[in-house]
Short mmCIF file of C-alpha atoms and ligand atoms in Angstrom, two decimals:
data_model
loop_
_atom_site.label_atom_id
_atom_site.label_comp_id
_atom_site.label_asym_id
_atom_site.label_seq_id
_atom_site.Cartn_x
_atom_site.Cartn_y
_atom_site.Cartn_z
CA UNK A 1 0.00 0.00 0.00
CA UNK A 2 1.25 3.72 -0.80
CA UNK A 3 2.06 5.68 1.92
CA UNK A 4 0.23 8.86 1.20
CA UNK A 5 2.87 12.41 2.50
CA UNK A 6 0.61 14.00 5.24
CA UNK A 7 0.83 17.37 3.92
CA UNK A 8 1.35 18.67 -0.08
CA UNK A 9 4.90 20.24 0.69
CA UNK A 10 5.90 17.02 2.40
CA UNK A 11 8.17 16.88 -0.44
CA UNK A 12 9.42 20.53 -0.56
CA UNK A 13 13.43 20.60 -0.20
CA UNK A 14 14.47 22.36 3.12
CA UNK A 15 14.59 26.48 2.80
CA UNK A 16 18.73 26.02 3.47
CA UNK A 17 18.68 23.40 -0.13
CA UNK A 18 16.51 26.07 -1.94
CA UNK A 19 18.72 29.23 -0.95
CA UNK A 20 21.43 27.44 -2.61
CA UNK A 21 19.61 26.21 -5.44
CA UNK A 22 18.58 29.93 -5.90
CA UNK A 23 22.10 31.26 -5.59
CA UNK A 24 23.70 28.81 -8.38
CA UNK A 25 20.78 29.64 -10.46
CA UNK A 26 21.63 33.16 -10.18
CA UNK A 27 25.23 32.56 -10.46
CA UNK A 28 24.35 30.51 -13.54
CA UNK A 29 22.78 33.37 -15.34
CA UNK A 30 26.17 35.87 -14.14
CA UNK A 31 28.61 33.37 -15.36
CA UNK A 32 26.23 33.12 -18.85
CA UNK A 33 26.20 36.96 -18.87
CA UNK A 34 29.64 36.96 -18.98
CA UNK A 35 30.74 34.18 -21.11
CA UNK A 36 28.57 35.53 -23.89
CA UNK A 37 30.57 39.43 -23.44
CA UNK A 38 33.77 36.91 -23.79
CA UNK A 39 32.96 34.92 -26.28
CA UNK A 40 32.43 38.17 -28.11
CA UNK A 41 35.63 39.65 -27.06
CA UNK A 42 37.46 36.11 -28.08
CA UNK A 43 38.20 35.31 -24.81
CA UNK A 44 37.90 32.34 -22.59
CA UNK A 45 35.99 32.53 -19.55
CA UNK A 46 38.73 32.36 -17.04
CA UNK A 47 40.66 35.27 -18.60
CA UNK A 48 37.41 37.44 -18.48
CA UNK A 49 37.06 36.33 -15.12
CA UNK A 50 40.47 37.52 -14.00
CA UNK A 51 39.99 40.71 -15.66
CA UNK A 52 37.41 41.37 -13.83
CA UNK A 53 39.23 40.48 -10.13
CA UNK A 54 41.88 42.85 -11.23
CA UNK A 55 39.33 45.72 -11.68
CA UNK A 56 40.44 48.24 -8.75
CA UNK A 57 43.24 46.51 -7.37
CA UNK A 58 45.50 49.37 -7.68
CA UNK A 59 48.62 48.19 -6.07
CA UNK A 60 48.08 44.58 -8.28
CA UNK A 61 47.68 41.54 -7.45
CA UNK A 62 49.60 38.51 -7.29
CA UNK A 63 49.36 35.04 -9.45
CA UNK A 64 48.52 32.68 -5.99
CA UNK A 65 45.93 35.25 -4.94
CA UNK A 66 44.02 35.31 -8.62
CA UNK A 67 44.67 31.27 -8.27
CA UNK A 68 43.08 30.76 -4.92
CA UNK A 69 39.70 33.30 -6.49
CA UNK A 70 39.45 31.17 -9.31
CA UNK A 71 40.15 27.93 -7.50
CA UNK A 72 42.47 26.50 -9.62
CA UNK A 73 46.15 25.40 -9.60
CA UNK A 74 48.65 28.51 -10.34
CA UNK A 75 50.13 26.70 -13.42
CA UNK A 76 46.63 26.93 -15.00
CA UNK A 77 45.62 30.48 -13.63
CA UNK A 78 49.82 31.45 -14.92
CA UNK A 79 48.11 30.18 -18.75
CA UNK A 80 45.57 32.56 -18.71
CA UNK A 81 47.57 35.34 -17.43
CA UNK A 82 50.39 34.84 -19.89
CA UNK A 83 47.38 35.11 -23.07
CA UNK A 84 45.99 38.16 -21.46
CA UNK A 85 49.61 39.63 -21.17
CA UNK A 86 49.88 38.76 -24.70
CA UNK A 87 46.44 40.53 -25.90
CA UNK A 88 47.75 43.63 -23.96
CA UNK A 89 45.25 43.78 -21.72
CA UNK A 90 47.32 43.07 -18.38
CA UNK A 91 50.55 43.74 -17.47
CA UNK A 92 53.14 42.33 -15.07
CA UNK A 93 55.68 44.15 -12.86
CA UNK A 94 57.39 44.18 -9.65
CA UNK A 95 55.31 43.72 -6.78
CA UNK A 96 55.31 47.16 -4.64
CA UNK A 97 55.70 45.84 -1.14
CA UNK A 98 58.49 43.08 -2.32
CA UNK A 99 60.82 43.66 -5.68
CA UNK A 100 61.56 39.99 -6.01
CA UNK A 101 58.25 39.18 -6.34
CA UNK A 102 55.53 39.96 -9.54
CA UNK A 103 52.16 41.37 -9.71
CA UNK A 104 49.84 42.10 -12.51
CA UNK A 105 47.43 45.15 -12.99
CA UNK A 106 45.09 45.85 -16.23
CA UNK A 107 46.26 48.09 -18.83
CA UNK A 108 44.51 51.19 -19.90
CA UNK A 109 43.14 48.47 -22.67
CA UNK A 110 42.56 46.07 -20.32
CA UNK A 111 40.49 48.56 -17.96
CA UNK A 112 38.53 49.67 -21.15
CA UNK A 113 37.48 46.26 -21.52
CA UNK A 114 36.40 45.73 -18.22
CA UNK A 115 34.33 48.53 -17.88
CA UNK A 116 32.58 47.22 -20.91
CA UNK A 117 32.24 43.87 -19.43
CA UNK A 118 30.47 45.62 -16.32
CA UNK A 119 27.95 47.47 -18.54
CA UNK A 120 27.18 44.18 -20.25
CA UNK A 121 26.13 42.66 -16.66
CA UNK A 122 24.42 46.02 -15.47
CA UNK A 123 21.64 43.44 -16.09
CA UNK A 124 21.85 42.07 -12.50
CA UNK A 125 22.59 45.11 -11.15
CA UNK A 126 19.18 46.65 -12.31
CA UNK A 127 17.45 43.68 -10.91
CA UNK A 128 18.91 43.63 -7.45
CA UNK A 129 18.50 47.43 -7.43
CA UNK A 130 14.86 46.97 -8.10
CA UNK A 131 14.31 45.41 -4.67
CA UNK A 132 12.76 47.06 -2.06
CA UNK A 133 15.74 49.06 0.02
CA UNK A 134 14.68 46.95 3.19
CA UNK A 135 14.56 44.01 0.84
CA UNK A 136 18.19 44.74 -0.70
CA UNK A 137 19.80 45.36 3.15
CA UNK A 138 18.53 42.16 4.33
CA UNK A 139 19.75 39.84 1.44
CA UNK A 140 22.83 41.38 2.04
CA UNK A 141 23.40 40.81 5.35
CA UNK A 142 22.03 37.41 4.77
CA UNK A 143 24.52 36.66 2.11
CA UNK A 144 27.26 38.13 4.56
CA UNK A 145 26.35 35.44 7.04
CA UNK A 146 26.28 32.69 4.43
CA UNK A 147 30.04 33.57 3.55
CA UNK A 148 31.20 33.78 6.78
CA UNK A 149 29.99 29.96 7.19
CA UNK A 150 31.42 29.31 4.17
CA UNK A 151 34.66 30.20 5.52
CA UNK A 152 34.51 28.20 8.21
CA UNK A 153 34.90 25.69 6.44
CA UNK A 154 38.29 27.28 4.28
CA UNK A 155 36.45 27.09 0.66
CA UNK A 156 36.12 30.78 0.12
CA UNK A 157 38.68 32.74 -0.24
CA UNK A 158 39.85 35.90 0.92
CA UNK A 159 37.76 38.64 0.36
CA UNK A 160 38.36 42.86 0.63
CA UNK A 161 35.14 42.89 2.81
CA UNK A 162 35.09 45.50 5.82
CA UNK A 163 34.61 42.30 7.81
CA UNK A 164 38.09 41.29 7.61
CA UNK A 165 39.79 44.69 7.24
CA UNK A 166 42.18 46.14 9.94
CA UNK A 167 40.00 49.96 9.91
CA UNK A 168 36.33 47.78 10.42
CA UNK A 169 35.43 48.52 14.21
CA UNK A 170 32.56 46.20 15.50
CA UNK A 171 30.16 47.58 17.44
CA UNK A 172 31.62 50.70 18.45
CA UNK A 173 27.87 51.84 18.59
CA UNK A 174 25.69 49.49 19.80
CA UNK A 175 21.53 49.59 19.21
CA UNK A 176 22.62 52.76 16.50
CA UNK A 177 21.28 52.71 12.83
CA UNK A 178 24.89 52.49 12.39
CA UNK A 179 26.74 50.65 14.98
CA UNK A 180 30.09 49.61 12.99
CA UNK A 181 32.85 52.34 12.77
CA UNK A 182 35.36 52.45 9.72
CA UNK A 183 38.78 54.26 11.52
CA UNK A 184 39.84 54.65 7.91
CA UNK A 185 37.78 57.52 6.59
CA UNK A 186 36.55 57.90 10.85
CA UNK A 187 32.77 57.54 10.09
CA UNK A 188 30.09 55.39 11.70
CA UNK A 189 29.80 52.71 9.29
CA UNK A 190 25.75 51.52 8.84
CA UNK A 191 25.18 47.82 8.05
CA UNK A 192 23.81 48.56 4.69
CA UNK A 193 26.94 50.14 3.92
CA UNK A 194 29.56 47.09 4.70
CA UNK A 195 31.49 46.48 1.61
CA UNK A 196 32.19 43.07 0.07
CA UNK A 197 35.15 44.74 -2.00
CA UNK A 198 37.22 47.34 -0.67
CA UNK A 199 40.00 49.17 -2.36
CA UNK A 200 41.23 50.87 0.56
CA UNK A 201 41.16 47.02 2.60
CA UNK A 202 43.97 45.88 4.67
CA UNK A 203 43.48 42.58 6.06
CA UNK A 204 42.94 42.39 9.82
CA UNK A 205 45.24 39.36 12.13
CA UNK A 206 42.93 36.11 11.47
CA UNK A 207 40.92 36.50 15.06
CA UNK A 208 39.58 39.20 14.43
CA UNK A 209 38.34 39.20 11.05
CA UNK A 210 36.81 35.48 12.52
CA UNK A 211 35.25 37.79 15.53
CA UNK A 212 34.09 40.22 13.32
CA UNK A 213 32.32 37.87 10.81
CA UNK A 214 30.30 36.00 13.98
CA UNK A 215 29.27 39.20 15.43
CA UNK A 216 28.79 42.08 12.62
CA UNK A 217 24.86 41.20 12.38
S1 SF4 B 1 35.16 50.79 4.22
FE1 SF4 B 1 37.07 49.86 3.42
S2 SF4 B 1 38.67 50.69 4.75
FE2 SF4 B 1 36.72 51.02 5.85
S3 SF4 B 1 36.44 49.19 7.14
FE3 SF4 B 1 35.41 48.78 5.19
S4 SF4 B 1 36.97 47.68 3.98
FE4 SF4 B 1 38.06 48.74 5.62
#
């Protein structure tokens, strides 16, 4: 004899599956978006990829850094790099805060290109911005707290968020609209305001980024 579910949504995957089905579908779409401005552009998606982590990053960035976002070996991300140098579009010089070592920054061509590659996924950007502002501040702090369980577990990798930056002050004003304090630019710093991707960033020691990820929200 069937056993007959007691309720219609007996079968409904747990909210925690669906949030994750939602966010790959999403992701799915991005990484679409993009391969299609690439594929124009006749390039693969990895090197579009990396030109778009290298978009700010004044003082450049390293090959094991662009390696660990991509998650993939060095040798592979080094491939990508090395056609990218060749198409002009970034360039490779001595690190600033050690000579033997080598970064990489975009070229004027390269930063061209990127900003073109932005306005091609504006797309999402309209949509999220179409949200409700209460709506918008709460899937962002939600999405804040789903990274820093992420990184408990040491798959995601390191990010320029004010939640692991040496200026981010938790807390300094508790029950306040804005209760974090950035001693950077010395301004209360409102939740809705937290950045994922900082120029100005310098990484705080391990504890208390950690501290500051359990307790920002
Ligand atoms: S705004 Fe920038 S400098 Fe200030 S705490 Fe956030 S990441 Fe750090």
């Amino acid at each position: 004899m069937d056993i007959k579910p007691e309720t219609p949504w007996d079968g409904t995957p747990d909210i925690s599956a669906r949030i994750i089905v939602a966010i790959s579908r999403v992701s799915s779409v991005l990484r679409a978006g993009m391969w299609e401005f690439a594929t124009a552009e006749n390039l693969n998606p990895t090197q579009a990829e990396i030109l778009m982590l290298l978009k700010d990053r004044v003082h450049g960035v390293r090959l094991s850094w662009l390696a660990a976002q991509l998650s993939v070996s060095s040798a592979s991300a080094s491939d990508s790099v090395a056609a990218l140098v060749n198409k002009g579009l970034i360039r490779k010089a001595r690190a600033e805060d050690d000579g033997r070592a080598s970064a990489l920054w975009l070229t004027d061509q390269g930063k061209t290109l990127v900003e073109r590659m932005t306005t091609a996924l504006g797309f999402a950007d309209d949509a999220a911005a179409a949200l409700d502002l209460d709506v918008q501040g709460q899937l962002l702090v939600g999405l804040f707290k789903l990274i820093a369980e992420l990184q408990k577990t040491e798959r995601f990798p390191a990010l320029r968020a004010c939640l692991s930056c040496r200026y981010f002050e938790a807390n300094v004003f508790p029950d306040s609209p804005a209760p974090h304090h950035c001693a950077l630019v010395k301004a209360p710093l409102p939740i809705s305001f937290l950045r994922i991707d900082c120029a100005e960033h310098e990484p705080a020691d391990a504890v208390t980024a950690r501290r500051n990820w359990e307790i920002f929200a």
